[in-house]
PDB file of C-alpha atoms in Angstrom:
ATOM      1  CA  UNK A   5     156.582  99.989  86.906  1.00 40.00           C
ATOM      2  CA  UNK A   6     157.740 101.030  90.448  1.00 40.00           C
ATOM      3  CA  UNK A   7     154.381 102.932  90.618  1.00 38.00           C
ATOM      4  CA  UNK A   8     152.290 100.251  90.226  1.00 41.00           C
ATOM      5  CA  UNK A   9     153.839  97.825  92.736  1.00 42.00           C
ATOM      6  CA  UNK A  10     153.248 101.407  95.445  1.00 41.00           C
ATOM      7  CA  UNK A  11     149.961 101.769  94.536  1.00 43.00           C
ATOM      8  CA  UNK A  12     148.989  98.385  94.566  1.00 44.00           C
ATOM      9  CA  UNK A  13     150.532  98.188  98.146  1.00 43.00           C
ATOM     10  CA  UNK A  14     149.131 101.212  99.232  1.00 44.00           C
ATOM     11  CA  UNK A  15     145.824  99.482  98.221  1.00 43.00           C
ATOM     12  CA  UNK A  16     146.185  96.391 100.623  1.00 42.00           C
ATOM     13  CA  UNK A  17     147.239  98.768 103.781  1.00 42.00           C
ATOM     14  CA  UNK A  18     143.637 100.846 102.610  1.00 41.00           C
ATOM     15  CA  UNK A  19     141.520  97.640 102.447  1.00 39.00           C
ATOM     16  CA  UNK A  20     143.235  96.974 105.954  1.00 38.00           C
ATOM     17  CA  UNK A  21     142.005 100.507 107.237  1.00 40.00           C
ATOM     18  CA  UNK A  22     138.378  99.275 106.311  1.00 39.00           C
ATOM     19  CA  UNK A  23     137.870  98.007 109.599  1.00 34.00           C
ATOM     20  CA  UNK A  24     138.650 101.511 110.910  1.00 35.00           C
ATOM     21  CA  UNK A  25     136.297 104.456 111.250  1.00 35.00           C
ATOM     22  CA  UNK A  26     139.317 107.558 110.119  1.00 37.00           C
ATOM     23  CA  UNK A  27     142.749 107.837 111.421  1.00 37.00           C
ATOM     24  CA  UNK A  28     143.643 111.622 112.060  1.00 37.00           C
ATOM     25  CA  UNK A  29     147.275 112.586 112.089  1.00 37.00           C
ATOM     26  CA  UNK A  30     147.380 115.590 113.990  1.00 35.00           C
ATOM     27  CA  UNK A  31     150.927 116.827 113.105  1.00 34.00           C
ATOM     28  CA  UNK A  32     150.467 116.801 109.027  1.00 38.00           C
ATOM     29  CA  UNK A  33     146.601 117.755 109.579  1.00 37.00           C
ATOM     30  CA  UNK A  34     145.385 114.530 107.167  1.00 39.00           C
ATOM     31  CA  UNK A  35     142.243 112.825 107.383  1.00 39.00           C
ATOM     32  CA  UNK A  36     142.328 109.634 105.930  1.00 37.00           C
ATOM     33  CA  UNK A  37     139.325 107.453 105.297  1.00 37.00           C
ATOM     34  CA  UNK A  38     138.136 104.400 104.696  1.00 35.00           C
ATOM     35  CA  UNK A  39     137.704 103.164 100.983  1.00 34.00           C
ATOM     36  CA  UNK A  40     139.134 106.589 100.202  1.00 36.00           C
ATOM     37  CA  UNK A  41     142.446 108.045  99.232  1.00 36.00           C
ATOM     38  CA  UNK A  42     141.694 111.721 100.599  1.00 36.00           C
ATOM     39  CA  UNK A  43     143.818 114.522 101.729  1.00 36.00           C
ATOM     40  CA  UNK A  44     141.676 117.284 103.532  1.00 38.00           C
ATOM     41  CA  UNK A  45     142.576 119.978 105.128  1.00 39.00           C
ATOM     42  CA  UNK A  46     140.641 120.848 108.461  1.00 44.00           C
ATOM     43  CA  UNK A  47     140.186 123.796 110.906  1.00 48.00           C
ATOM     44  CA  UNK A  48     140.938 122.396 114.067  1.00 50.00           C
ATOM     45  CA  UNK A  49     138.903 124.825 116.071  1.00 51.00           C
ATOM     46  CA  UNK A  50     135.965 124.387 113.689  1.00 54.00           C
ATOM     47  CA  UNK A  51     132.584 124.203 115.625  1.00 59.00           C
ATOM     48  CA  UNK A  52     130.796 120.518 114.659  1.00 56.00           C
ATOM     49  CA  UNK A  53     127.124 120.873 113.792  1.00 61.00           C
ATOM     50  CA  UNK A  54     124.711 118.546 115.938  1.00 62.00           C
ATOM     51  CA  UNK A  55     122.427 116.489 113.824  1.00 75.00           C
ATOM     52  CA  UNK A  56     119.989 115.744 116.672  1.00 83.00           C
ATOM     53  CA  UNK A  57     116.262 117.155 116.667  1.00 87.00           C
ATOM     54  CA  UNK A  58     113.645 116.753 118.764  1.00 90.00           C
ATOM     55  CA  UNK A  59     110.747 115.615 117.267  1.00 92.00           C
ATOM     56  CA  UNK A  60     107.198 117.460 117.011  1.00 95.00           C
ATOM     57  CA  UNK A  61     104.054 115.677 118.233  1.00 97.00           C
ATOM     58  CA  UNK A  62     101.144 116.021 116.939  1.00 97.00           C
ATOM     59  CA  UNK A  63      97.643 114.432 117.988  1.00 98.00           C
ATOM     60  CA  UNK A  64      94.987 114.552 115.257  1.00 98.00           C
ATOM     61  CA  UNK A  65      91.357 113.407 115.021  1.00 98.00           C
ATOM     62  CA  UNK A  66      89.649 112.335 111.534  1.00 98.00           C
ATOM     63  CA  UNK A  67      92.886 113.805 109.714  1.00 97.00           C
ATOM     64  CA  UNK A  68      92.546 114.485 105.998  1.00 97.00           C
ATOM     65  CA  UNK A  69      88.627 113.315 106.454  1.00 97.00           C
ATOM     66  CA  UNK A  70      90.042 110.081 108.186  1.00 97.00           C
ATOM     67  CA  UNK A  71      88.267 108.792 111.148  1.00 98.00           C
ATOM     68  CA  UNK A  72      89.687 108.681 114.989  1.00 98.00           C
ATOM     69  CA  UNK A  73      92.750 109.864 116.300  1.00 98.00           C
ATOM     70  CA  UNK A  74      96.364 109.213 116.227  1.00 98.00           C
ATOM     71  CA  UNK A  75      99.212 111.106 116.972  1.00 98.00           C
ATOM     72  CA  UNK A  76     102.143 112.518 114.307  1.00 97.00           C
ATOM     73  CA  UNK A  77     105.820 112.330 115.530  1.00 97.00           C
ATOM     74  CA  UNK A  78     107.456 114.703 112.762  1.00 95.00           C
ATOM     75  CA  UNK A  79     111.171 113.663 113.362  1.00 93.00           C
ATOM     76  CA  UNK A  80     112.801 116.063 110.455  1.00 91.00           C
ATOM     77  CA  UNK A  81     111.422 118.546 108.292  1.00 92.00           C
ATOM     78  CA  UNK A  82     112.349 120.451 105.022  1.00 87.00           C
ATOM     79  CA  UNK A  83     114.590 122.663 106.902  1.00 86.00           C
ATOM     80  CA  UNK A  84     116.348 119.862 109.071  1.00 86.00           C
ATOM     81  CA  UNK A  85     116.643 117.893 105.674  1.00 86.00           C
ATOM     82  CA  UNK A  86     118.243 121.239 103.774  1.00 85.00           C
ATOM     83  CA  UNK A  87     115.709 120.427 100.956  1.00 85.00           C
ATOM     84  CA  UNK A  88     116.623 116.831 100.326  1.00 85.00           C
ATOM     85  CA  UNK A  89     113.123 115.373 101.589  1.00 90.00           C
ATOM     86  CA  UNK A  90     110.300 116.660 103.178  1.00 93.00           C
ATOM     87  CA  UNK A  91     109.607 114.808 106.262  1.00 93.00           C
ATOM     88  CA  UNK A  92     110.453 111.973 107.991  1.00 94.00           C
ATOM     89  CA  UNK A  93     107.561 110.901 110.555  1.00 95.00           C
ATOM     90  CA  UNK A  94     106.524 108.071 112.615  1.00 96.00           C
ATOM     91  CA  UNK A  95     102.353 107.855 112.583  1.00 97.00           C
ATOM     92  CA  UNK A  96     100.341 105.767 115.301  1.00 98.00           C
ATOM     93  CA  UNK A  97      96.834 105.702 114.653  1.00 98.00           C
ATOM     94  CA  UNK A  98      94.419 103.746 117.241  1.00 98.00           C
ATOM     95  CA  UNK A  99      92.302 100.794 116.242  1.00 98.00           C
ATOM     96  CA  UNK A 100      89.695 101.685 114.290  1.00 98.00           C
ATOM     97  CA  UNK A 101      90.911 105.149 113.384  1.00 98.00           C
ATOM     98  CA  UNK A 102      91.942 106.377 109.443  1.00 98.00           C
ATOM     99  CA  UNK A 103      93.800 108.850 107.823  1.00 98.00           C
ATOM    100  CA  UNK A 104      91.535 110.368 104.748  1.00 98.00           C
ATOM    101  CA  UNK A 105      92.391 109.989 101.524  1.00 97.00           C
ATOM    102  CA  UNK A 106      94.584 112.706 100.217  1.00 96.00           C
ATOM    103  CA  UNK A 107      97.228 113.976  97.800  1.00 95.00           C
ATOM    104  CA  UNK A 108     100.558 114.682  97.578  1.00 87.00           C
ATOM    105  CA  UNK A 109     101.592 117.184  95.184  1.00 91.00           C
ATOM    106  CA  UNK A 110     105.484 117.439  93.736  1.00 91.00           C
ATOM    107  CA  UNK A 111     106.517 114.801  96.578  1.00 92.00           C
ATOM    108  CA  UNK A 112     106.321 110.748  96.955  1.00 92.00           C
ATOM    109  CA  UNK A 113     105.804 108.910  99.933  1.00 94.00           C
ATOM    110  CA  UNK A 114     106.888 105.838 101.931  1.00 94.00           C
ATOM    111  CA  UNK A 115     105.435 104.021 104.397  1.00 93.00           C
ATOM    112  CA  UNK A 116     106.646 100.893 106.629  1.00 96.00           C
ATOM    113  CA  UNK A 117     104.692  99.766 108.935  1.00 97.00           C
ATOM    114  CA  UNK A 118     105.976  98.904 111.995  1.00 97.00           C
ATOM    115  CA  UNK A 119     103.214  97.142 114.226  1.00 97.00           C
ATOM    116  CA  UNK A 120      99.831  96.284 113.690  1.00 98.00           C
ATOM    117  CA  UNK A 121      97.348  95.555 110.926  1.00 98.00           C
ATOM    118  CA  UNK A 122      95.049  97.710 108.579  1.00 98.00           C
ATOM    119  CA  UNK A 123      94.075  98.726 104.877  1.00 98.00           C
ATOM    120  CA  UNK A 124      96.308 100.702 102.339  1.00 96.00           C
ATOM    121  CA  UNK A 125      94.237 102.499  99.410  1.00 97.00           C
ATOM    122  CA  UNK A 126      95.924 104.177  96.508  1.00 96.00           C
ATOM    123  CA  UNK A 127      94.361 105.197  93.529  1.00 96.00           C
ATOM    124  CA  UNK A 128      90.736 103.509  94.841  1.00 96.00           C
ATOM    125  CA  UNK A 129      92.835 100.064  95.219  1.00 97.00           C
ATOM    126  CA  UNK A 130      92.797  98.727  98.760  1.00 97.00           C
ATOM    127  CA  UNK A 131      95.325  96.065 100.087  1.00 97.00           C
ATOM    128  CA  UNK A 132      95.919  94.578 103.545  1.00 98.00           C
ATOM    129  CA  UNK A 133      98.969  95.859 105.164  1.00 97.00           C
ATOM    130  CA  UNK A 134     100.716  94.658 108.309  1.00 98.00           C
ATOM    131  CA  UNK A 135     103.856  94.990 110.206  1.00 97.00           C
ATOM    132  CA  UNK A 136     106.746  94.345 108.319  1.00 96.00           C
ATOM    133  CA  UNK A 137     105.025  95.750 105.423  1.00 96.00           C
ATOM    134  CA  UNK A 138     105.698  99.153 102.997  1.00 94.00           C
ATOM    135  CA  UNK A 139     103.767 100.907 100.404  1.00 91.00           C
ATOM    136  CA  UNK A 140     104.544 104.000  98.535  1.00 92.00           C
ATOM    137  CA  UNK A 141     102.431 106.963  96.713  1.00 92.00           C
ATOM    138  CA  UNK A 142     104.287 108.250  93.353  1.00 93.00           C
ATOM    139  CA  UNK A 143     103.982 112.173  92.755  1.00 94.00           C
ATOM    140  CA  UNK A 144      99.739 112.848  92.510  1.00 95.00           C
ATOM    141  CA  UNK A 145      98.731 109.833  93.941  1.00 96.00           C
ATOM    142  CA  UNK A 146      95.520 110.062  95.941  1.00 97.00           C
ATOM    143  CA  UNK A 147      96.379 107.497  99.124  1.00 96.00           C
ATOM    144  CA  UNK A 148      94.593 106.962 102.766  1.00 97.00           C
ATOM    145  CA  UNK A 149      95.168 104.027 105.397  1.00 97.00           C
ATOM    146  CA  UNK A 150      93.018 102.817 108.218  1.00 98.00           C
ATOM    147  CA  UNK A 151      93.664 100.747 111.016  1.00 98.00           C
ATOM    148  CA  UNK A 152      91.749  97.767 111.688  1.00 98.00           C
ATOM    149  CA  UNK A 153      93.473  95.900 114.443  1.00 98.00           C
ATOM    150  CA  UNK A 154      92.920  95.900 118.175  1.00 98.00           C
ATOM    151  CA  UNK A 155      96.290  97.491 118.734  1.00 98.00           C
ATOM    152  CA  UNK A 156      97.749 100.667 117.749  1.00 98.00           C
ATOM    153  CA  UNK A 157      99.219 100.758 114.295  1.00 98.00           C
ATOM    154  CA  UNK A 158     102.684 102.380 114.122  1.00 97.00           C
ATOM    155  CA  UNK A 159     103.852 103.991 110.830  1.00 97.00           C
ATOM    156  CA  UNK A 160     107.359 105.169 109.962  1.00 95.00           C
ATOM    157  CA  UNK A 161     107.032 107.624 106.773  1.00 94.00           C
ATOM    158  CA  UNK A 162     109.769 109.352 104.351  1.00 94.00           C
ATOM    159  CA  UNK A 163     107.745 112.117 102.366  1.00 94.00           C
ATOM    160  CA  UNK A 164     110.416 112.712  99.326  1.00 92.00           C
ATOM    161  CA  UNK A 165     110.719 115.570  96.957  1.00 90.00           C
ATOM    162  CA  UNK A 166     110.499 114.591  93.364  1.00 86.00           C
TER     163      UNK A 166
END
């Protein structure tokens, strides 16, 4: 059927607009995107919300019953996240410093380490970590990590709702 053969042409000139971020025809007020067959109407004079924040940094000493100091970089919170995850943090703790063992409740966490060396614990099981490395905490899990290099240890962590 004629349909067909249109569709499956309109198909190849969409795989073609892959390669392009959106095409915006101003004088039928069309979006089209990639990998998408969309018509949507916009409001031209429609203020854009920034998705930029500025992060909040902390410095701690023996957090959560840890030992030594680091510093918390809280990137996005709850409220920046509209209730999709908790936080999303970068941790650097100095050599020989901890963070206690503790407990998330209703929320899982991630962590990927981004330089340095030390020991993960969950659950009373301790495992070398190093950059390059992640480890998560399900819901409940009790979890702590120290840092036993000679350099700082740098953390990036997603906290995640259940």
């Amino acid at each position: 059927p004629f349909w067909f053969i249109l569709c499956g042409n309109m198909l190849k000139i969409f795989r073609f607009m892959e390669f392009l971020f959106f095409f915006y025809y101003k004088t039928v007020n069309v979006l089209i995107f990639p990998l998408y067959f969309c018509m949507i109407s916009t409001n031209q004079h429609e203020e854009v919300k920034m998705m930029i924040y500025t992060e909040k940094v902390i410095p701690f000493e023996n957090r959560a019953g840890g030992k030594g100091t680091g510093i918390l970089r809280i990137a996005m919170e709850d409220e920046q996240l509209e209730g999709r995850a908790k936080a999303i943090m970068s941790v650097t703790l100095h050599p020989g410093s901890s963070i206690g063992s503790h407990q998330h409740v209703g929320n899982l966490e991630i962590y990927y380490v981004l330089k340095g060396e030390g020991i993960f614990t969950v659950n009373g099981k301790s495992e070398p970590i190093h950059a390059g490395q992640a480890g998560s905490m399900n819901p409940g899990d009790w979890h702590s990590i120290e840092n036993t290099g000679s350099e700082d240890m740098l953390i990036s962590a997603v906290i995640l709702y259940e």
